[in-house]
Amino acid sequence: MNGETRLLAPLVPTRGYFPDFLTPAEGLLGMDDALCALRATPAVRLHDELSRLSTARPLPPWIRTMAEGDTRPLGRLAGVLRRYYEAAVAPHWPRLQGRIEADRAARGRALLDGGADRLLASLPPMMRWRAPVLEADYPVDRDLHLNGRGLLLLPSYFCRRTPVTFHNPDLTPVLVYPVEHQTPRLAPPTPPERSLGRLVGQTRSAILRGIGVGCTTSELARRVDVSLASASQHATVLRDAGLLVTLRQGNAVLHTLTPLGAALLRGARPAEAAAVCERQV
């Protein structure tokens, strides 16, 4: 992975501008669609965006070639990005997706409870909703005018300290903001074998079904018809097993299923769940 990191570092500096074409909207559909869109980047856009990169250090020849409008190195770039993704992101994706889905559930709950005002007010503290303006801590002083367009809010595990948006104001308005981090770094998940064995029983199966698209502990207790203490205890076991994520919202907590929990509920048998089920037979 070190080779990929060295190749990508000039394109994505730790601070300051990086090209918009590296984060195509098609990325919402998955890695394959994102790389396909990247390979189709027009020469004019390559020249415009890459020429904005800092010239503090000379760019590698293959990036200079793209900056001159040559699209041929895009295939190489797509390959480097895929290898980096497979080495650095894919092994941790279930946990990352769990944190992202927990944040989305929290924003969805805020929207249902109080509309757009409550949603925007619920965003992390580096963003402040003062109607009709959403203020955000940002590396540079800039204004983004929607001009009647919507704003796409994207929670990100890898976005830290401040949100980011496209440099080009003509692109679809997007605000990528950091999700809540419970640990300072990405730690290996607890081996699921140690916890999933405790899941046998109808009550915890009902707890998994009762969570749905997200609910508080009180709501979960009512749905499953158990005491608040019992619902909290079962949710703790499920969380330790990697089947749900808990996110604090004011005085309450919101529980959402992780991809593993959803797969187990659907009857899908990913490697971890299948191994546990086979041991229980």
PDB file of C-alpha atoms in Angstrom:
ATOM      1  CA  MET A   1       0.000   0.000   0.000  1.00  0.00           C
ATOM      2  CA  ASN A   2       2.966   2.356   0.492  1.00  0.00           C
ATOM      3  CA  GLY A   3       3.443   2.590  -3.271  1.00  0.00           C
ATOM      4  CA  GLU A   4      -0.172   3.638  -3.793  1.00  0.00           C
ATOM      5  CA  THR A   5       0.114   6.194  -0.981  1.00  0.00           C
ATOM      6  CA  ARG A   6       3.183   7.795  -2.574  1.00  0.00           C
ATOM      7  CA  LEU A   7       1.444   7.984  -5.944  1.00  0.00           C
ATOM      8  CA  LEU A   8      -1.729   9.543  -4.531  1.00  0.00           C
ATOM      9  CA  ALA A   9      -0.122  11.964  -2.053  1.00  0.00           C
ATOM     10  CA  PRO A  10       0.520  14.762  -4.616  1.00  0.00           C
ATOM     11  CA  LEU A  11      -3.143  14.631  -5.678  1.00  0.00           C
ATOM     12  CA  VAL A  12      -4.576  14.677  -2.148  1.00  0.00           C
ATOM     13  CA  PRO A  13      -2.396  16.879   0.078  1.00  0.00           C
ATOM     14  CA  THR A  14      -3.021  16.782   3.819  1.00  0.00           C
ATOM     15  CA  ARG A  15      -4.073  20.432   3.699  1.00  0.00           C
ATOM     16  CA  GLY A  16      -5.554  22.674   1.070  1.00  0.00           C
ATOM     17  CA  TYR A  17      -7.103  22.078  -2.324  1.00  0.00           C
ATOM     18  CA  PHE A  18      -7.548  18.726  -4.018  1.00  0.00           C
ATOM     19  CA  PRO A  19      -9.281  18.160  -7.388  1.00  0.00           C
ATOM     20  CA  ASP A  20     -13.056  17.752  -7.467  1.00  0.00           C
ATOM     21  CA  PHE A  21     -12.946  15.023 -10.121  1.00  0.00           C
ATOM     22  CA  LEU A  22     -11.483  12.628  -7.549  1.00  0.00           C
ATOM     23  CA  THR A  23     -14.858  12.500  -5.761  1.00  0.00           C
ATOM     24  CA  PRO A  24     -17.492  12.013  -8.503  1.00  0.00           C
ATOM     25  CA  ALA A  25     -21.164  11.956  -7.578  1.00  0.00           C
ATOM     26  CA  GLU A  26     -21.331   8.390  -8.922  1.00  0.00           C
ATOM     27  CA  GLY A  27     -19.389   7.330  -5.826  1.00  0.00           C
ATOM     28  CA  LEU A  28     -22.743   7.111  -4.040  1.00  0.00           C
ATOM     29  CA  LEU A  29     -23.442   4.042  -6.198  1.00  0.00           C
ATOM     30  CA  GLY A  30     -20.235   2.226  -5.276  1.00  0.00           C
ATOM     31  CA  MET A  31     -16.554   1.997  -6.101  1.00  0.00           C
ATOM     32  CA  ASP A  32     -17.030   0.588  -9.612  1.00  0.00           C
ATOM     33  CA  ASP A  33     -19.303   3.452 -10.668  1.00  0.00           C
ATOM     34  CA  ALA A  34     -16.976   6.012  -9.103  1.00  0.00           C
ATOM     35  CA  LEU A  35     -13.931   4.712 -10.986  1.00  0.00           C
ATOM     36  CA  CYS A  36     -15.887   4.521 -14.230  1.00  0.00           C
ATOM     37  CA  ALA A  37     -16.847   8.192 -13.836  1.00  0.00           C
ATOM     38  CA  LEU A  38     -13.260   9.112 -12.983  1.00  0.00           C
ATOM     39  CA  ARG A  39     -11.968   7.443 -16.169  1.00  0.00           C
ATOM     40  CA  ALA A  40     -14.462   9.523 -18.172  1.00  0.00           C
ATOM     41  CA  THR A  41     -13.214  12.875 -16.816  1.00  0.00           C
ATOM     42  CA  PRO A  42     -12.928  15.316 -19.763  1.00  0.00           C
ATOM     43  CA  ALA A  43      -9.482  16.656 -20.673  1.00  0.00           C
ATOM     44  CA  VAL A  44     -10.606  20.260 -20.115  1.00  0.00           C
ATOM     45  CA  ARG A  45     -11.652  19.503 -16.548  1.00  0.00           C
ATOM     46  CA  LEU A  46      -8.401  17.654 -15.836  1.00  0.00           C
ATOM     47  CA  HIS A  47      -6.403  20.647 -16.996  1.00  0.00           C
ATOM     48  CA  ASP A  48      -8.513  23.132 -15.036  1.00  0.00           C
ATOM     49  CA  GLU A  49      -8.511  21.256 -11.731  1.00  0.00           C
ATOM     50  CA  LEU A  50      -4.996  19.815 -11.718  1.00  0.00           C
ATOM     51  CA  SER A  51      -3.490  23.191 -12.600  1.00  0.00           C
ATOM     52  CA  ARG A  52      -4.809  24.450  -9.253  1.00  0.00           C
ATOM     53  CA  LEU A  53      -2.651  22.043  -7.264  1.00  0.00           C
ATOM     54  CA  SER A  54       0.093  23.586  -5.171  1.00  0.00           C
ATOM     55  CA  THR A  55       3.393  23.965  -7.008  1.00  0.00           C
ATOM     56  CA  ALA A  56       5.445  23.911  -3.797  1.00  0.00           C
ATOM     57  CA  ARG A  57       6.766  20.541  -4.956  1.00  0.00           C
ATOM     58  CA  PRO A  58       7.105  19.362  -8.567  1.00  0.00           C
ATOM     59  CA  LEU A  59       4.296  17.066  -9.641  1.00  0.00           C
ATOM     60  CA  PRO A  60       5.220  13.571 -10.867  1.00  0.00           C
ATOM     61  CA  PRO A  61       5.403  13.286 -14.679  1.00  0.00           C
ATOM     62  CA  TRP A  62       2.209  11.213 -14.971  1.00  0.00           C
ATOM     63  CA  ILE A  63       0.214  13.873 -13.081  1.00  0.00           C
ATOM     64  CA  ARG A  64       1.779  16.666 -15.129  1.00  0.00           C
ATOM     65  CA  THR A  65       0.668  14.783 -18.229  1.00  0.00           C
ATOM     66  CA  MET A  66      -2.930  14.776 -16.981  1.00  0.00           C
ATOM     67  CA  ALA A  67      -2.653  18.454 -16.034  1.00  0.00           C
ATOM     68  CA  GLU A  68      -1.814  19.136 -19.682  1.00  0.00           C
ATOM     69  CA  GLY A  69      -5.134  17.527 -20.661  1.00  0.00           C
ATOM     70  CA  ASP A  70      -3.982  13.975 -21.439  1.00  0.00           C
ATOM     71  CA  THR A  71      -6.634  11.513 -20.216  1.00  0.00           C
ATOM     72  CA  ARG A  72      -4.576   8.366 -20.802  1.00  0.00           C
ATOM     73  CA  PRO A  73      -3.123   8.218 -17.248  1.00  0.00           C
ATOM     74  CA  LEU A  74      -6.666   8.096 -15.822  1.00  0.00           C
ATOM     75  CA  GLY A  75      -6.651   4.316 -16.177  1.00  0.00           C
ATOM     76  CA  ARG A  76      -3.506   4.133 -14.064  1.00  0.00           C
ATOM     77  CA  LEU A  77      -5.033   6.472 -11.482  1.00  0.00           C
ATOM     78  CA  ALA A  78      -8.185   4.326 -11.277  1.00  0.00           C
ATOM     79  CA  GLY A  79      -6.048   1.239 -10.683  1.00  0.00           C
ATOM     80  CA  VAL A  80      -4.067   2.943  -7.912  1.00  0.00           C
ATOM     81  CA  LEU A  81      -7.274   4.111  -6.210  1.00  0.00           C
ATOM     82  CA  ARG A  82      -8.780   0.628  -6.361  1.00  0.00           C
ATOM     83  CA  ARG A  83      -5.691  -1.005  -4.854  1.00  0.00           C
ATOM     84  CA  TYR A  84      -5.619   1.600  -2.077  1.00  0.00           C
ATOM     85  CA  TYR A  85      -9.315   1.057  -1.392  1.00  0.00           C
ATOM     86  CA  GLU A  86      -8.945  -2.722  -1.232  1.00  0.00           C
ATOM     87  CA  ALA A  87      -5.985  -2.489   1.162  1.00  0.00           C
ATOM     88  CA  ALA A  88      -6.999   0.408   3.421  1.00  0.00           C
ATOM     89  CA  VAL A  89     -10.791   0.664   3.337  1.00  0.00           C
ATOM     90  CA  ALA A  90     -12.489  -2.575   2.267  1.00  0.00           C
ATOM     91  CA  PRO A  91     -11.325  -4.673   5.276  1.00  0.00           C
ATOM     92  CA  HIS A  92     -12.941  -2.151   7.639  1.00  0.00           C
ATOM     93  CA  TRP A  93     -15.966  -1.265   5.516  1.00  0.00           C
ATOM     94  CA  PRO A  94     -18.668  -2.985   7.663  1.00  0.00           C
ATOM     95  CA  ARG A  95     -17.630  -0.900  10.692  1.00  0.00           C
ATOM     96  CA  LEU A  96     -17.303   2.281   8.674  1.00  0.00           C
ATOM     97  CA  GLN A  97     -20.692   1.766   7.052  1.00  0.00           C
ATOM     98  CA  GLY A  98     -22.204   1.099  10.473  1.00  0.00           C
ATOM     99  CA  ARG A  99     -21.016   4.467  11.774  1.00  0.00           C
ATOM    100  CA  ILE A 100     -22.262   6.240   8.640  1.00  0.00           C
ATOM    101  CA  GLU A 101     -25.690   4.587   8.819  1.00  0.00           C
ATOM    102  CA  ALA A 102     -25.949   5.515  12.506  1.00  0.00           C
ATOM    103  CA  ASP A 103     -25.354   9.152  11.620  1.00  0.00           C
ATOM    104  CA  ARG A 104     -27.915   9.015   8.813  1.00  0.00           C
ATOM    105  CA  ALA A 105     -30.467   7.536  11.187  1.00  0.00           C
ATOM    106  CA  ALA A 106     -29.836  10.362  13.660  1.00  0.00           C
ATOM    107  CA  ARG A 107     -30.301  13.001  10.943  1.00  0.00           C
ATOM    108  CA  GLY A 108     -33.431  11.233   9.708  1.00  0.00           C
ATOM    109  CA  ARG A 109     -34.866  11.224  13.218  1.00  0.00           C
ATOM    110  CA  ALA A 110     -34.146  14.944  13.564  1.00  0.00           C
ATOM    111  CA  LEU A 111     -35.853  15.614  10.219  1.00  0.00           C
ATOM    112  CA  LEU A 112     -38.961  13.681  11.250  1.00  0.00           C
ATOM    113  CA  ASP A 113     -39.094  15.358  14.657  1.00  0.00           C
ATOM    114  CA  GLY A 114     -38.632  18.958  13.545  1.00  0.00           C
ATOM    115  CA  GLY A 115     -38.194  19.296   9.809  1.00  0.00           C
ATOM    116  CA  ALA A 116     -35.239  20.859   8.025  1.00  0.00           C
ATOM    117  CA  ASP A 117     -34.535  23.291  10.890  1.00  0.00           C
ATOM    118  CA  ARG A 118     -34.117  20.439  13.401  1.00  0.00           C
ATOM    119  CA  LEU A 119     -32.019  18.461  10.919  1.00  0.00           C
ATOM    120  CA  LEU A 120     -29.589  21.316  10.273  1.00  0.00           C
ATOM    121  CA  ALA A 121     -29.416  22.154  13.981  1.00  0.00           C
ATOM    122  CA  SER A 122     -28.505  18.521  14.752  1.00  0.00           C
ATOM    123  CA  LEU A 123     -25.309  18.576  12.675  1.00  0.00           C
ATOM    124  CA  PRO A 124     -21.939  18.289  14.470  1.00  0.00           C
ATOM    125  CA  PRO A 125     -20.719  21.366  16.408  1.00  0.00           C
ATOM    126  CA  MET A 126     -18.349  22.567  13.675  1.00  0.00           C
ATOM    127  CA  MET A 127     -21.536  23.512  11.768  1.00  0.00           C
ATOM    128  CA  ARG A 128     -24.097  25.997  13.081  1.00  0.00           C
ATOM    129  CA  TRP A 129     -27.569  26.607  11.668  1.00  0.00           C
ATOM    130  CA  ARG A 130     -28.552  30.268  11.865  1.00  0.00           C
ATOM    131  CA  ALA A 131     -31.480  30.455   9.480  1.00  0.00           C
ATOM    132  CA  PRO A 132     -31.238  30.987   6.597  1.00  0.00           C
ATOM    133  CA  VAL A 133     -27.451  30.403   6.726  1.00  0.00           C
ATOM    134  CA  LEU A 134     -25.555  27.242   7.629  1.00  0.00           C
ATOM    135  CA  GLU A 135     -22.186  28.313   9.012  1.00  0.00           C
ATOM    136  CA  ALA A 136     -19.289  25.853   9.049  1.00  0.00           C
ATOM    137  CA  ASP A 137     -15.716  25.908  10.275  1.00  0.00           C
ATOM    138  CA  TYR A 138     -13.710  25.765   7.058  1.00  0.00           C
ATOM    139  CA  PRO A 139     -10.022  25.981   6.118  1.00  0.00           C
ATOM    140  CA  VAL A 140     -10.653  29.091   3.967  1.00  0.00           C
ATOM    141  CA  ASP A 141     -13.182  31.907   3.961  1.00  0.00           C
ATOM    142  CA  ARG A 142     -15.801  31.226   1.279  1.00  0.00           C
ATOM    143  CA  ASP A 143     -19.535  31.392   0.622  1.00  0.00           C
ATOM    144  CA  LEU A 144     -21.531  28.725  -1.180  1.00  0.00           C
ATOM    145  CA  HIS A 145     -24.830  30.002  -2.578  1.00  0.00           C
ATOM    146  CA  LEU A 146     -27.416  27.327  -3.352  1.00  0.00           C
ATOM    147  CA  ASN A 147     -29.463  29.543  -5.689  1.00  0.00           C
ATOM    148  CA  GLY A 148     -32.488  27.297  -5.356  1.00  0.00           C
ATOM    149  CA  ARG A 149     -30.527  24.036  -5.483  1.00  0.00           C
ATOM    150  CA  GLY A 150     -30.665  21.477  -2.701  1.00  0.00           C
ATOM    151  CA  LEU A 151     -27.735  20.666  -0.411  1.00  0.00           C
ATOM    152  CA  LEU A 152     -26.524  17.066  -0.258  1.00  0.00           C
ATOM    153  CA  LEU A 153     -25.260  16.214   3.239  1.00  0.00           C
ATOM    154  CA  LEU A 154     -22.724  13.361   3.295  1.00  0.00           C
ATOM    155  CA  PRO A 155     -21.443  11.929   6.594  1.00  0.00           C
ATOM    156  CA  SER A 156     -17.867  10.679   6.268  1.00  0.00           C
ATOM    157  CA  TYR A 157     -15.681   8.562   8.542  1.00  0.00           C
ATOM    158  CA  PHE A 158     -12.477  10.003   7.081  1.00  0.00           C
ATOM    159  CA  CYS A 159     -13.443  13.663   7.157  1.00  0.00           C
ATOM    160  CA  ARG A 160     -11.899  15.205  10.281  1.00  0.00           C
ATOM    161  CA  ARG A 161     -12.219  18.527  12.134  1.00  0.00           C
ATOM    162  CA  THR A 162     -13.942  20.517   9.376  1.00  0.00           C
ATOM    163  CA  PRO A 163     -16.419  19.717   6.588  1.00  0.00           C
ATOM    164  CA  VAL A 164     -15.419  19.957   2.940  1.00  0.00           C
ATOM    165  CA  THR A 165     -17.228  20.807  -0.282  1.00  0.00           C
ATOM    166  CA  PHE A 166     -16.449  21.023  -3.980  1.00  0.00           C
ATOM    167  CA  HIS A 167     -14.156  23.829  -5.069  1.00  0.00           C
ATOM    168  CA  ASN A 168     -16.273  24.433  -8.176  1.00  0.00           C
ATOM    169  CA  PRO A 169     -19.474  26.240  -7.094  1.00  0.00           C
ATOM    170  CA  ASP A 170     -21.261  25.122 -10.267  1.00  0.00           C
ATOM    171  CA  LEU A 171     -21.185  21.464  -9.235  1.00  0.00           C
ATOM    172  CA  THR A 172     -24.041  19.950  -7.213  1.00  0.00           C
ATOM    173  CA  PRO A 173     -23.813  21.508  -3.712  1.00  0.00           C
ATOM    174  CA  VAL A 174     -22.374  18.869  -1.385  1.00  0.00           C
ATOM    175  CA  LEU A 175     -21.240  19.195   2.213  1.00  0.00           C
ATOM    176  CA  VAL A 176     -19.143  16.288   3.503  1.00  0.00           C
ATOM    177  CA  TYR A 177     -18.957  16.372   7.301  1.00  0.00           C
ATOM    178  CA  PRO A 178     -17.292  14.203   9.961  1.00  0.00           C
ATOM    179  CA  VAL A 179     -19.233  11.476  11.732  1.00  0.00           C
ATOM    180  CA  GLU A 180     -18.815  11.105  15.484  1.00  0.00           C
ATOM    181  CA  HIS A 181     -15.666   9.176  16.399  1.00  0.00           C
ATOM    182  CA  GLN A 182     -15.720   7.138  19.574  1.00  0.00           C
ATOM    183  CA  THR A 183     -12.013   6.307  19.335  1.00  0.00           C
ATOM    184  CA  PRO A 184      -9.084   8.444  18.107  1.00  0.00           C
ATOM    185  CA  ARG A 185      -8.127   5.897  15.473  1.00  0.00           C
ATOM    186  CA  LEU A 186      -9.624   2.990  13.584  1.00  0.00           C
ATOM    187  CA  ALA A 187      -9.123   0.062  15.943  1.00  0.00           C
ATOM    188  CA  PRO A 188      -9.657  -3.574  14.935  1.00  0.00           C
ATOM    189  CA  PRO A 189     -13.210  -4.699  15.708  1.00  0.00           C
ATOM    190  CA  THR A 190     -13.844  -7.060  18.601  1.00  0.00           C
ATOM    191  CA  PRO A 191     -13.850 -10.643  17.268  1.00  0.00           C
ATOM    192  CA  PRO A 192     -17.554 -11.425  16.757  1.00  0.00           C
ATOM    193  CA  GLU A 193     -17.132 -15.054  17.869  1.00  0.00           C
ATOM    194  CA  ARG A 194     -16.834 -13.946  21.497  1.00  0.00           C
ATOM    195  CA  SER A 195     -20.216 -12.210  21.526  1.00  0.00           C
ATOM    196  CA  LEU A 196     -22.458 -13.682  18.857  1.00  0.00           C
ATOM    197  CA  GLY A 197     -22.826 -16.958  20.753  1.00  0.00           C
ATOM    198  CA  ARG A 198     -24.925 -15.119  23.340  1.00  0.00           C
ATOM    199  CA  LEU A 199     -27.523 -14.156  20.749  1.00  0.00           C
ATOM    200  CA  VAL A 200     -29.475 -17.417  20.817  1.00  0.00           C
ATOM    201  CA  GLY A 201     -33.009 -16.784  22.015  1.00  0.00           C
ATOM    202  CA  GLN A 202     -36.255 -15.217  20.861  1.00  0.00           C
ATOM    203  CA  THR A 203     -35.936 -11.995  22.870  1.00  0.00           C
ATOM    204  CA  ARG A 204     -32.765 -10.821  21.144  1.00  0.00           C
ATOM    205  CA  SER A 205     -34.134 -11.843  17.780  1.00  0.00           C
ATOM    206  CA  ALA A 206     -37.143  -9.662  18.571  1.00  0.00           C
ATOM    207  CA  ILE A 207     -34.799  -6.851  19.610  1.00  0.00           C
ATOM    208  CA  LEU A 208     -33.048  -7.037  16.219  1.00  0.00           C
ATOM    209  CA  ARG A 209     -36.383  -6.968  14.387  1.00  0.00           C
ATOM    210  CA  GLY A 210     -37.679  -4.159  16.591  1.00  0.00           C
ATOM    211  CA  ILE A 211     -34.819  -1.777  15.825  1.00  0.00           C
ATOM    212  CA  GLY A 212     -36.039  -1.344  12.249  1.00  0.00           C
ATOM    213  CA  VAL A 213     -34.550   1.798  10.699  1.00  0.00           C
ATOM    214  CA  GLY A 214     -33.516   3.096  14.130  1.00  0.00           C
ATOM    215  CA  CYS A 215     -35.098   3.624  17.521  1.00  0.00           C
ATOM    216  CA  THR A 216     -34.357   4.737  21.077  1.00  0.00           C
ATOM    217  CA  THR A 217     -34.092   2.341  24.015  1.00  0.00           C
ATOM    218  CA  SER A 218     -37.545   3.388  25.260  1.00  0.00           C
ATOM    219  CA  GLU A 219     -39.085   2.761  21.851  1.00  0.00           C
ATOM    220  CA  LEU A 220     -37.321  -0.583  21.632  1.00  0.00           C
ATOM    221  CA  ALA A 221     -38.686  -1.646  25.040  1.00  0.00           C
ATOM    222  CA  ARG A 222     -42.236  -0.809  23.929  1.00  0.00           C
ATOM    223  CA  ARG A 223     -41.884  -2.572  20.578  1.00  0.00           C
ATOM    224  CA  VAL A 224     -40.558  -5.783  22.099  1.00  0.00           C
ATOM    225  CA  ASP A 225     -42.680  -5.528  25.268  1.00  0.00           C
ATOM    226  CA  VAL A 226     -39.782  -5.762  27.720  1.00  0.00           C
ATOM    227  CA  SER A 227     -38.622  -3.494  30.528  1.00  0.00           C
ATOM    228  CA  LEU A 228     -36.363  -0.526  29.800  1.00  0.00           C
ATOM    229  CA  ALA A 229     -33.518  -2.187  31.704  1.00  0.00           C
ATOM    230  CA  SER A 230     -33.942  -5.418  29.735  1.00  0.00           C
ATOM    231  CA  ALA A 231     -33.972  -3.566  26.397  1.00  0.00           C
ATOM    232  CA  SER A 232     -30.806  -1.699  27.374  1.00  0.00           C
ATOM    233  CA  GLN A 233     -29.068  -4.916  28.436  1.00  0.00           C
ATOM    234  CA  HIS A 234     -29.949  -6.761  25.236  1.00  0.00           C
ATOM    235  CA  ALA A 235     -28.897  -3.764  23.125  1.00  0.00           C
ATOM    236  CA  THR A 236     -25.516  -3.785  24.874  1.00  0.00           C
ATOM    237  CA  VAL A 237     -24.969  -7.447  24.001  1.00  0.00           C
ATOM    238  CA  LEU A 238     -25.960  -6.818  20.375  1.00  0.00           C
ATOM    239  CA  ARG A 239     -23.654  -3.799  20.196  1.00  0.00           C
ATOM    240  CA  ASP A 240     -20.727  -5.792  21.626  1.00  0.00           C
ATOM    241  CA  ALA A 241     -21.409  -8.429  18.975  1.00  0.00           C
ATOM    242  CA  GLY A 242     -21.133  -5.851  16.211  1.00  0.00           C
ATOM    243  CA  LEU A 243     -24.806  -6.110  15.227  1.00  0.00           C
ATOM    244  CA  LEU A 244     -25.902  -2.588  16.070  1.00  0.00           C
ATOM    245  CA  VAL A 245     -24.477   0.889  16.570  1.00  0.00           C
ATOM    246  CA  THR A 246     -25.584   3.254  19.336  1.00  0.00           C
ATOM    247  CA  LEU A 247     -25.396   7.017  18.883  1.00  0.00           C
ATOM    248  CA  ARG A 248     -26.238   9.467  21.668  1.00  0.00           C
ATOM    249  CA  GLN A 249     -28.855  12.094  20.810  1.00  0.00           C
ATOM    250  CA  GLY A 250     -29.318  14.553  23.679  1.00  0.00           C
ATOM    251  CA  ASN A 251     -30.655  12.638  26.676  1.00  0.00           C
ATOM    252  CA  ALA A 252     -31.512   9.561  24.623  1.00  0.00           C
ATOM    253  CA  VAL A 253     -29.589   7.066  22.505  1.00  0.00           C
ATOM    254  CA  LEU A 254     -30.464   5.883  19.003  1.00  0.00           C
ATOM    255  CA  HIS A 255     -29.846   2.267  17.991  1.00  0.00           C
ATOM    256  CA  THR A 256     -29.354   1.232  14.339  1.00  0.00           C
ATOM    257  CA  LEU A 257     -28.393  -2.063  12.732  1.00  0.00           C
ATOM    258  CA  THR A 258     -24.919  -2.586  11.294  1.00  0.00           C
ATOM    259  CA  PRO A 259     -24.594  -4.343   7.899  1.00  0.00           C
ATOM    260  CA  LEU A 260     -23.817  -7.576   9.785  1.00  0.00           C
ATOM    261  CA  GLY A 261     -26.919  -7.180  11.943  1.00  0.00           C
ATOM    262  CA  ALA A 262     -29.089  -6.475   8.907  1.00  0.00           C
ATOM    263  CA  ALA A 263     -27.615  -9.480   7.071  1.00  0.00           C
ATOM    264  CA  LEU A 264     -28.283 -11.735  10.054  1.00  0.00           C
ATOM    265  CA  LEU A 265     -31.858 -10.470  10.263  1.00  0.00           C
ATOM    266  CA  ARG A 266     -32.425 -11.031   6.528  1.00  0.00           C
ATOM    267  CA  GLY A 267     -31.183 -14.581   6.822  1.00  0.00           C
ATOM    268  CA  ALA A 268     -28.005 -13.856   4.835  1.00  0.00           C
ATOM    269  CA  ARG A 269     -25.008 -15.696   6.205  1.00  0.00           C
ATOM    270  CA  PRO A 270     -21.795 -13.674   5.998  1.00  0.00           C
ATOM    271  CA  ALA A 271     -18.721 -15.543   7.222  1.00  0.00           C
ATOM    272  CA  GLU A 272     -18.960 -14.332  10.829  1.00  0.00           C
ATOM    273  CA  ALA A 273     -22.678 -15.033  11.242  1.00  0.00           C
ATOM    274  CA  ALA A 274     -22.486 -18.407   9.473  1.00  0.00           C
ATOM    275  CA  ALA A 275     -19.673 -19.603  11.696  1.00  0.00           C
ATOM    276  CA  VAL A 276     -21.631 -18.756  14.830  1.00  0.00           C
ATOM    277  CA  CYS A 277     -24.844 -20.355  13.571  1.00  0.00           C
ATOM    278  CA  GLU A 278     -22.979 -23.559  12.702  1.00  0.00           C
ATOM    279  CA  ARG A 279     -21.474 -23.707  16.197  1.00  0.00           C
ATOM    280  CA  GLN A 280     -24.940 -23.358  17.719  1.00  0.00           C
ATOM    281  CA  VAL A 281     -26.430 -26.288  15.750  1.00  0.00           C
TER     282      VAL A 281
END
